[in-house]
Amino acid sequence: MKLNTKSRYAVMALADMAVFSSDNAVSLRDISLRQGISILYLEQIFLRLKKNNIVKSVRGINGGYILVKSPKELKISDILLALDQKVKTIGCKKDSKKSCNGKSTKCITHNFWDELDIHINSFFENKKLSDLLKNREVRI
Amino acid sequence: MKLNTKSRYAVMALADMAVFSSDNAVSLRDISLRQGISILYLEQIFLRLKKNNIVKSVRGINGGYILVKSPKELKISDILLALDQKVKTIGCKKDSKKSCNGKSTKCITHNFWDELDIHINSFFENKKLSDLLKNREVRI
DNA sequence: ATATACCCGACTAAAATAGTCAAGTTTTTG
DNA sequence: CAAAAACTTGACTATTTTAGTCGGGTATAT
Ligand code: FES
Ligand code: FES
């Protein structure tokens, strides 16, 4: 069970923005250099972040991206959701009548996975971007 | 983020055994029929469960598998571990000196993923196989 | 003997992932 | 105005992972 790199990089890039935020927009080029993530890949990620209203963009020279909410208000779950990464450890379709093994009743483990999903998602719900920046070592 | 089917089926199959346990071993054929999982796939899964001492086998006619521990004592984390599914949402190698982005210091998000791993793994540590069987609907 | 059921490595098709490419548009600054 | 910086977008591809099968075993109860 692993989160994909898109999600991990998204959180990393936004954390970077939170640290290096100023009145100006932060360019992907800067994030790329500081965090070691390909610009081309960041572009793809920020496209989604923008569509989901996590960041807004400023075009042209000296352009870049700006966080829509403050880091204190931005939930990690919002970020993951923007990248279609809502945790789903359950095997069946939540709304579907069918169980994960093709039977008509929910399987023997269904409730367990359901609990797990809630457990994990509540973690993401309760974490704010600003929480990542506490106690961190000073960096370049 | 999703658990793979091997892990899910392993938990399901073992839960099945816990329900239908008797003095006799439970055959994969029976589990397959009850839970709708391919026998060939179950074989592969039980091979690992056996190697990790979760079940023991009885060969020959009327053979099958038997739970080594009682469902009350069998932790879900033990099952997942047997299938190499220890949760690892972190991007870097835990022991490696290198960070996930190739730098020499741990990345800005490292501690966060670490916390998440602990959060999820403690869930699995505290759940026993017997916990899955509580409050379940009566089944065939 | 023979049927049943475990044992085990190798194999493959399909899906997901990670990341690139090409061809734009917008805006600032010289 | 022209050039450069930086966002915009969809399509494309190589690699890896996943899910599951196959084939040819071995052990044991009846
Ligand atoms: S996980 Fe929902 S029916 Fe099995
Ligand atoms: S997750 Fe460990 S260094 Fe980034």
XYZ file of C-alpha atoms (C1' of nucleotides) and ligand atoms in Angstrom:
348
model
C 0.000 0.000 0.000
C 1.633 3.123 -1.183
C 0.662 6.616 -2.081
C 1.601 7.542 -5.634
C 4.309 10.054 -6.395
C 1.865 12.602 -7.734
C 0.278 12.901 -4.319
C 3.566 12.871 -2.506
C 5.046 15.506 -4.762
C 1.915 17.615 -4.502
C 2.175 17.728 -0.739
C 5.879 18.374 -0.972
C 5.490 21.190 -3.475
C 2.752 22.876 -1.483
C 4.802 22.592 1.681
C 7.633 24.222 -0.224
C 5.324 27.042 -1.228
C 4.207 27.500 2.356
C 7.814 27.867 3.461
C 8.953 30.152 0.693
C 5.757 32.094 0.290
C 5.922 35.797 0.020
C 3.677 38.319 -1.644
C 4.953 37.062 -4.979
C 3.865 33.967 -6.775
C 6.186 30.971 -6.544
C 7.349 29.596 -9.890
C 7.458 25.911 -10.663
C 11.052 26.393 -11.683
C 11.981 27.403 -8.132
C 10.041 24.545 -6.581
C 11.667 22.156 -9.002
C 15.151 23.318 -8.056
C 14.525 23.270 -4.332
C 12.664 19.983 -4.141
C 14.280 18.052 -6.955
C 11.089 17.366 -8.879
C 10.887 17.577 -12.686
C 9.257 20.781 -13.902
C 7.288 18.886 -16.507
C 5.871 16.663 -13.825
C 5.082 19.582 -11.548
C 3.150 21.199 -14.358
C 0.879 18.213 -14.552
C 0.362 18.213 -10.811
C -0.338 21.933 -10.536
C -2.839 21.714 -13.318
C -4.946 19.541 -11.060
C -4.298 21.632 -7.992
C -5.487 24.654 -9.874
C -8.610 22.958 -11.186
C -9.447 22.017 -7.621
C -8.890 25.516 -6.359
C -5.942 24.686 -4.125
C -3.728 27.203 -5.889
C -4.270 30.061 -8.278
C -1.892 31.027 -11.034
C -0.243 34.216 -12.202
C 0.879 34.122 -15.809
C 3.731 35.776 -17.550
C 7.161 36.724 -16.363
C 7.534 36.684 -12.561
C 4.441 34.550 -12.547
C 3.862 31.363 -10.633
C 1.362 29.931 -8.206
C -0.162 31.183 -4.986
C -1.908 29.182 -2.276
C -5.621 29.965 -2.201
C -5.952 29.188 1.513
C -3.433 29.763 4.232
C -1.390 26.690 5.245
C -3.258 26.686 8.567
C -6.523 26.170 6.747
C -5.448 23.818 3.992
C -6.283 20.231 4.843
C -4.101 17.463 3.463
C -7.244 15.631 2.465
C -8.060 18.499 0.110
C -4.734 18.025 -1.627
C -5.122 14.283 -2.023
C -8.655 14.694 -3.254
C -7.408 17.017 -5.987
C -5.250 14.169 -7.241
C -7.976 11.515 -7.019
C -6.247 9.914 -4.104
C -9.028 9.547 -1.637
C -8.050 6.417 0.209
C -10.092 3.417 -0.760
C -8.834 0.207 0.742
C -12.196 -1.401 0.318
C -12.549 -3.958 -2.462
C -16.059 -3.298 -3.681
C -17.695 -0.239 -5.145
C -19.142 1.688 -2.242
C -22.444 2.459 -3.887
C -22.799 -0.759 -5.843
C -25.059 -3.505 -4.588
C -22.473 -6.098 -5.589
C -19.884 -7.331 -3.164
C -16.217 -7.549 -3.996
C -16.500 -11.266 -4.736
C -19.559 -11.044 -6.937
C -22.034 -12.214 -4.312
C -25.162 -10.305 -3.424
C -24.299 -9.637 0.218
C -21.350 -7.668 1.501
C -18.354 -9.862 2.108
C -17.090 -10.907 5.504
C -14.361 -8.259 5.537
C -16.326 -5.318 4.194
C -16.900 -3.573 7.500
C -13.278 -3.927 8.408
C -12.022 -2.134 5.301
C -14.663 0.468 5.827
C -13.331 1.168 9.287
C -9.821 1.364 7.938
C -10.813 3.895 5.313
C -12.383 6.063 7.960
C -9.322 5.722 10.144
C -6.962 6.855 7.413
C -9.125 9.570 5.950
C -9.702 11.152 9.328
C -5.947 11.434 9.656
C -5.783 13.408 6.437
C -8.812 15.469 7.407
C -7.233 16.574 10.636
C -3.821 17.453 9.272
C -3.214 20.902 7.911
C -0.388 21.888 5.628
C 1.022 24.038 8.406
C 1.386 20.961 10.602
C 4.099 19.660 8.286
C 6.267 22.676 8.906
C 6.446 22.438 12.679
C 9.701 21.260 14.197
C 11.329 20.882 10.865
C 15.040 21.442 10.530
C 16.132 24.654 8.935
C 16.791 24.152 5.247
C 18.389 26.042 2.432
C -3.868 4.194 -2.282
C -5.152 0.714 -2.271
C -4.354 -2.580 -0.683
C -3.671 -5.283 -3.240
C -6.026 -8.181 -3.764
C -3.608 -10.693 -2.314
C -3.814 -9.012 1.065
C -7.527 -8.537 0.881
C -8.125 -12.123 -0.127
C -5.775 -13.358 2.568
C -7.766 -11.594 5.260
C -10.990 -12.802 3.715
C -9.839 -16.393 3.485
C -8.571 -16.458 7.040
C -11.785 -14.909 8.288
C -13.615 -17.662 6.425
C -11.485 -20.251 8.182
C -12.206 -18.683 11.531
C -15.917 -18.946 10.893
C -15.943 -22.449 9.493
C -13.196 -23.864 11.641
C -13.694 -27.230 13.202
C -11.292 -29.916 14.268
C -10.667 -30.657 10.608
C -8.482 -28.728 8.269
C -10.253 -26.379 5.879
C -9.541 -27.029 2.200
C -8.839 -24.279 -0.278
C -11.585 -25.711 -2.410
C -14.140 -24.934 0.264
C -12.817 -21.453 0.838
C -12.845 -20.860 -2.886
C -16.467 -21.885 -3.190
C -17.633 -19.896 -0.194
C -15.682 -16.722 -0.863
C -15.555 -16.712 -4.640
C -11.781 -16.626 -4.936
C -9.888 -18.691 -7.505
C -8.267 -21.805 -6.038
C -5.087 -21.205 -8.000
C -4.800 -17.756 -6.498
C -5.542 -18.997 -3.024
C -2.731 -21.519 -3.347
C -0.284 -18.740 -3.978
C -1.567 -16.794 -1.006
C -1.546 -19.727 1.381
C 1.958 -20.620 0.375
C 3.048 -17.348 1.900
C 0.796 -17.652 4.904
C 2.321 -21.009 5.595
C 5.880 -19.792 5.223
C 5.099 -17.095 7.729
C 3.568 -19.514 10.149
C 0.062 -18.106 10.029
C -1.398 -21.446 8.991
C -0.177 -24.996 8.916
C -1.095 -27.525 6.293
C -2.396 -31.051 6.266
C -1.664 -32.904 3.065
C -3.552 -35.630 1.316
C -7.183 -36.402 1.084
C -9.302 -34.489 3.602
C -6.337 -32.193 3.999
C -6.337 -28.430 4.111
C -5.132 -25.653 6.336
C -5.438 -24.891 10.035
C -4.927 -21.590 11.798
C -1.799 -21.686 13.934
C -3.116 -19.123 16.416
C -6.675 -18.591 17.534
C -8.530 -15.759 15.784
C -8.424 -13.837 19.061
C -4.647 -13.851 18.971
C -4.020 -13.362 15.275
C -3.234 -9.766 14.463
C -4.155 -8.394 11.063
C -0.688 -6.888 10.844
C 0.745 -10.415 10.944
C -1.304 -11.347 7.914
C -0.304 -8.299 5.902
C 3.309 -8.775 6.838
C 3.196 -12.294 5.451
C 2.251 -10.805 2.098
C 4.871 -8.051 2.154
C 2.201 -5.479 2.681
C 3.579 -3.541 5.562
C 2.275 -0.100 4.853
C 4.905 2.226 3.551
C 3.533 5.526 2.426
C 6.915 7.115 2.848
C 8.842 7.930 -0.320
C 12.398 7.187 0.738
C 14.060 4.029 1.945
C 13.753 4.047 5.705
C 17.317 2.933 6.384
C 18.943 4.767 3.488
C 20.749 8.031 4.090
C 19.294 9.410 0.891
C 16.079 11.352 0.842
C 13.258 10.659 -1.579
C 14.362 13.480 -3.862
C 18.025 12.572 -3.962
C 19.189 15.198 -1.486
C 21.241 14.422 1.570
C 18.739 15.600 4.163
C 15.288 14.207 4.729
C 12.678 16.004 2.682
C 10.180 18.453 4.081
C 7.393 15.880 4.184
C 9.320 12.950 5.602
C 8.074 13.224 9.179
C 4.528 13.528 7.986
C 4.605 10.262 6.052
C 6.310 8.644 8.969
C 3.449 9.655 11.244
C 0.960 8.345 8.735
C 2.694 4.978 8.576
C 2.555 4.693 12.331
C -1.083 5.710 12.340
C -2.053 3.026 9.855
C 0.150 0.264 11.169
C -1.092 0.707 14.701
C -4.591 0.136 13.373
C -3.523 -3.207 11.959
C -1.572 -4.055 15.092
C -4.586 -3.588 17.283
C -7.072 -5.489 15.169
C -7.423 -9.204 15.636
C -8.972 -11.597 13.160
C -11.760 -12.231 15.657
C -12.694 -8.544 15.538
C -13.851 -8.991 11.954
C -16.415 -11.555 12.931
C -18.287 -9.499 15.489
C -21.715 -8.187 14.561
C -21.547 -9.798 11.181
C -24.720 -10.946 9.515
C -25.389 -14.636 9.501
C -24.198 -16.142 6.252
C -24.569 -19.399 4.409
C -4.247 -47.553 -7.000
C -6.346 -43.476 -7.162
C -8.406 -39.361 -5.983
C -7.789 -35.379 -3.260
C -5.348 -31.645 -1.856
C -1.116 -29.237 -0.802
C 3.622 -27.475 -3.072
C 6.223 -24.352 -5.934
C 8.418 -21.814 -9.578
C 7.628 -19.662 -13.821
C 4.882 -17.243 -16.778
C 1.684 -13.622 -18.917
C -1.882 -10.188 -19.909
C -3.632 -6.133 -18.366
C -3.606 -2.041 -15.739
C -1.428 1.663 -13.320
C 2.349 4.745 -12.798
C 5.839 8.044 -13.693
C 7.266 11.063 -16.492
C 8.008 13.354 -21.214
C 6.774 15.987 -25.366
C 4.870 19.320 -28.359
C 2.572 23.137 -29.234
C 0.461 26.496 -27.387
C -1.063 31.409 -24.466
C -0.260 35.265 -21.403
C 2.258 38.906 -19.375
C 6.303 41.677 -18.069
C 10.202 44.175 -19.286
C 13.786 46.294 -22.222
C 7.322 46.039 -30.318
C 9.957 41.800 -29.421
C 11.716 38.489 -26.525
C 11.729 35.849 -22.534
C 9.567 33.814 -18.578
C 6.187 31.056 -17.054
C 1.667 28.959 -17.107
C -1.809 25.564 -20.232
C -3.183 21.369 -22.109
C -3.705 17.032 -24.214
C -1.452 13.205 -25.890
C 1.967 9.895 -25.681
C 5.184 6.163 -23.932
C 8.215 3.233 -21.233
C 8.333 0.890 -17.092
C 6.550 -1.356 -13.252
C 3.107 -3.608 -10.690
C -0.754 -6.442 -10.273
C -3.711 -10.198 -10.771
C -4.071 -14.376 -11.933
C -2.866 -18.812 -14.577
C -0.171 -22.949 -15.803
C 2.322 -27.055 -15.387
C 4.269 -30.346 -13.167
C 5.157 -31.877 -8.956
C 4.481 -34.557 -3.689
C 1.943 -36.563 0.277
C -1.784 -39.248 2.260
C -6.408 -41.451 3.303
C -9.306 -44.886 1.691
S -15.129 -5.308 0.490
Fe -17.167 -4.727 0.144
S -18.076 -6.653 -0.276
Fe -16.041 -7.216 0.077
S 9.941 10.857 2.359
Fe 11.849 10.464 3.337
S 13.095 11.975 2.459
Fe 11.209 12.394 1.494
